[in-house]
Amino acid sequence: MNPIEKLIDVLRRITTRSHRNLKTIRFEDELLPNWAQLLDLASRICPAPEETRHWFAAFTNAHGVDDARTILGHCQLLRAELQAHRELLMTVLCRTPEDTQAAQIYAAWIYSLDTMIQAASSRPTCSWQVEGLAQSTDDDLGGGEITLRRV
């Protein structure tokens, strides 16, 4: 089984289970659809660059902050790839000819990317949280407060 066939198998198994098992992602306080957590799989099925695949893997599995230009680049690229390969994705996502979930997943991906593109277009940086992950105290920078001192 080649790597794409493995990804297709994983995606089909995930979509067979309820989307309620997926973690929700808040991007700049906007709640993205549950299927947004599978954007990393979408980036691996589409011919996206390795850097974009890594970015979406990090995005869907951990809290983060990134430069808006970086986010715009990855989201616009993946959105274009999703549109260019829509038929392939629908074939991959459909378990039966009557399956309507494939269209829902695809629409959720496009909606998520559009939401992220819109938010990133109006600010210098963007943050997100994957709900259900424990907050790390190691990375706590004091809640954003800055204390200046003379050296």
Coordinates of C-alpha atoms in Angstrom, one line a residue, residues 25 27 32 36 39-40 43 49-62 64-76 78 113 116-117 120 126-128:
I25 CA -10.0 24.4 17.1
F27 CA -8.7 30.3 15.6
L32 CA -13.9 26.2 13.4
A36 CA -10.9 21.3 10.7
L39 CA -6.8 19.7 7.6
D40 CA -3.5 18.0 8.2
S43 CA -2.7 18.7 3.2
P49 CA 4.6 21.3 -0.2
E50 CA 6.2 19.6 2.8
E51 CA 6.4 22.9 4.7
T52 CA 2.6 23.3 4.4
R53 CA 2.0 19.7 5.5
H54 CA 4.2 20.3 8.6
W55 CA 2.4 23.6 9.4
F56 CA -1.0 22.0 9.3
A57 CA 0.2 19.0 11.4
A58 CA 1.3 21.5 14.0
F59 CA -1.9 23.5 13.6
T60 CA -4.2 20.6 14.2
N61 CA -2.3 19.1 17.1
A62 CA -1.1 21.9 19.3
G64 CA 0.0 28.0 18.6
V65 CA 0.8 31.5 17.4
D66 CA 2.2 32.4 14.0
D67 CA 2.8 35.3 11.7
A68 CA -0.3 36.2 9.6
R69 CA 1.7 36.1 6.4
T70 CA 2.8 32.5 7.0
I71 CA -0.8 31.5 7.9
L72 CA -2.2 33.2 4.8
G73 CA 0.3 31.5 2.5
H74 CA -0.4 28.0 3.9
C75 CA -4.2 28.5 4.0
Q76 CA -4.4 30.0 0.5
L78 CA -4.2 24.5 0.7
L113 CA -9.6 28.0 5.6
M116 CA -8.5 31.7 8.8
I117 CA -7.7 33.7 5.7
A120 CA -5.1 36.6 9.1
C126 CA -2.8 34.9 14.8
S127 CA -3.3 32.4 17.5
W128 CA -5.3 29.2 17.9

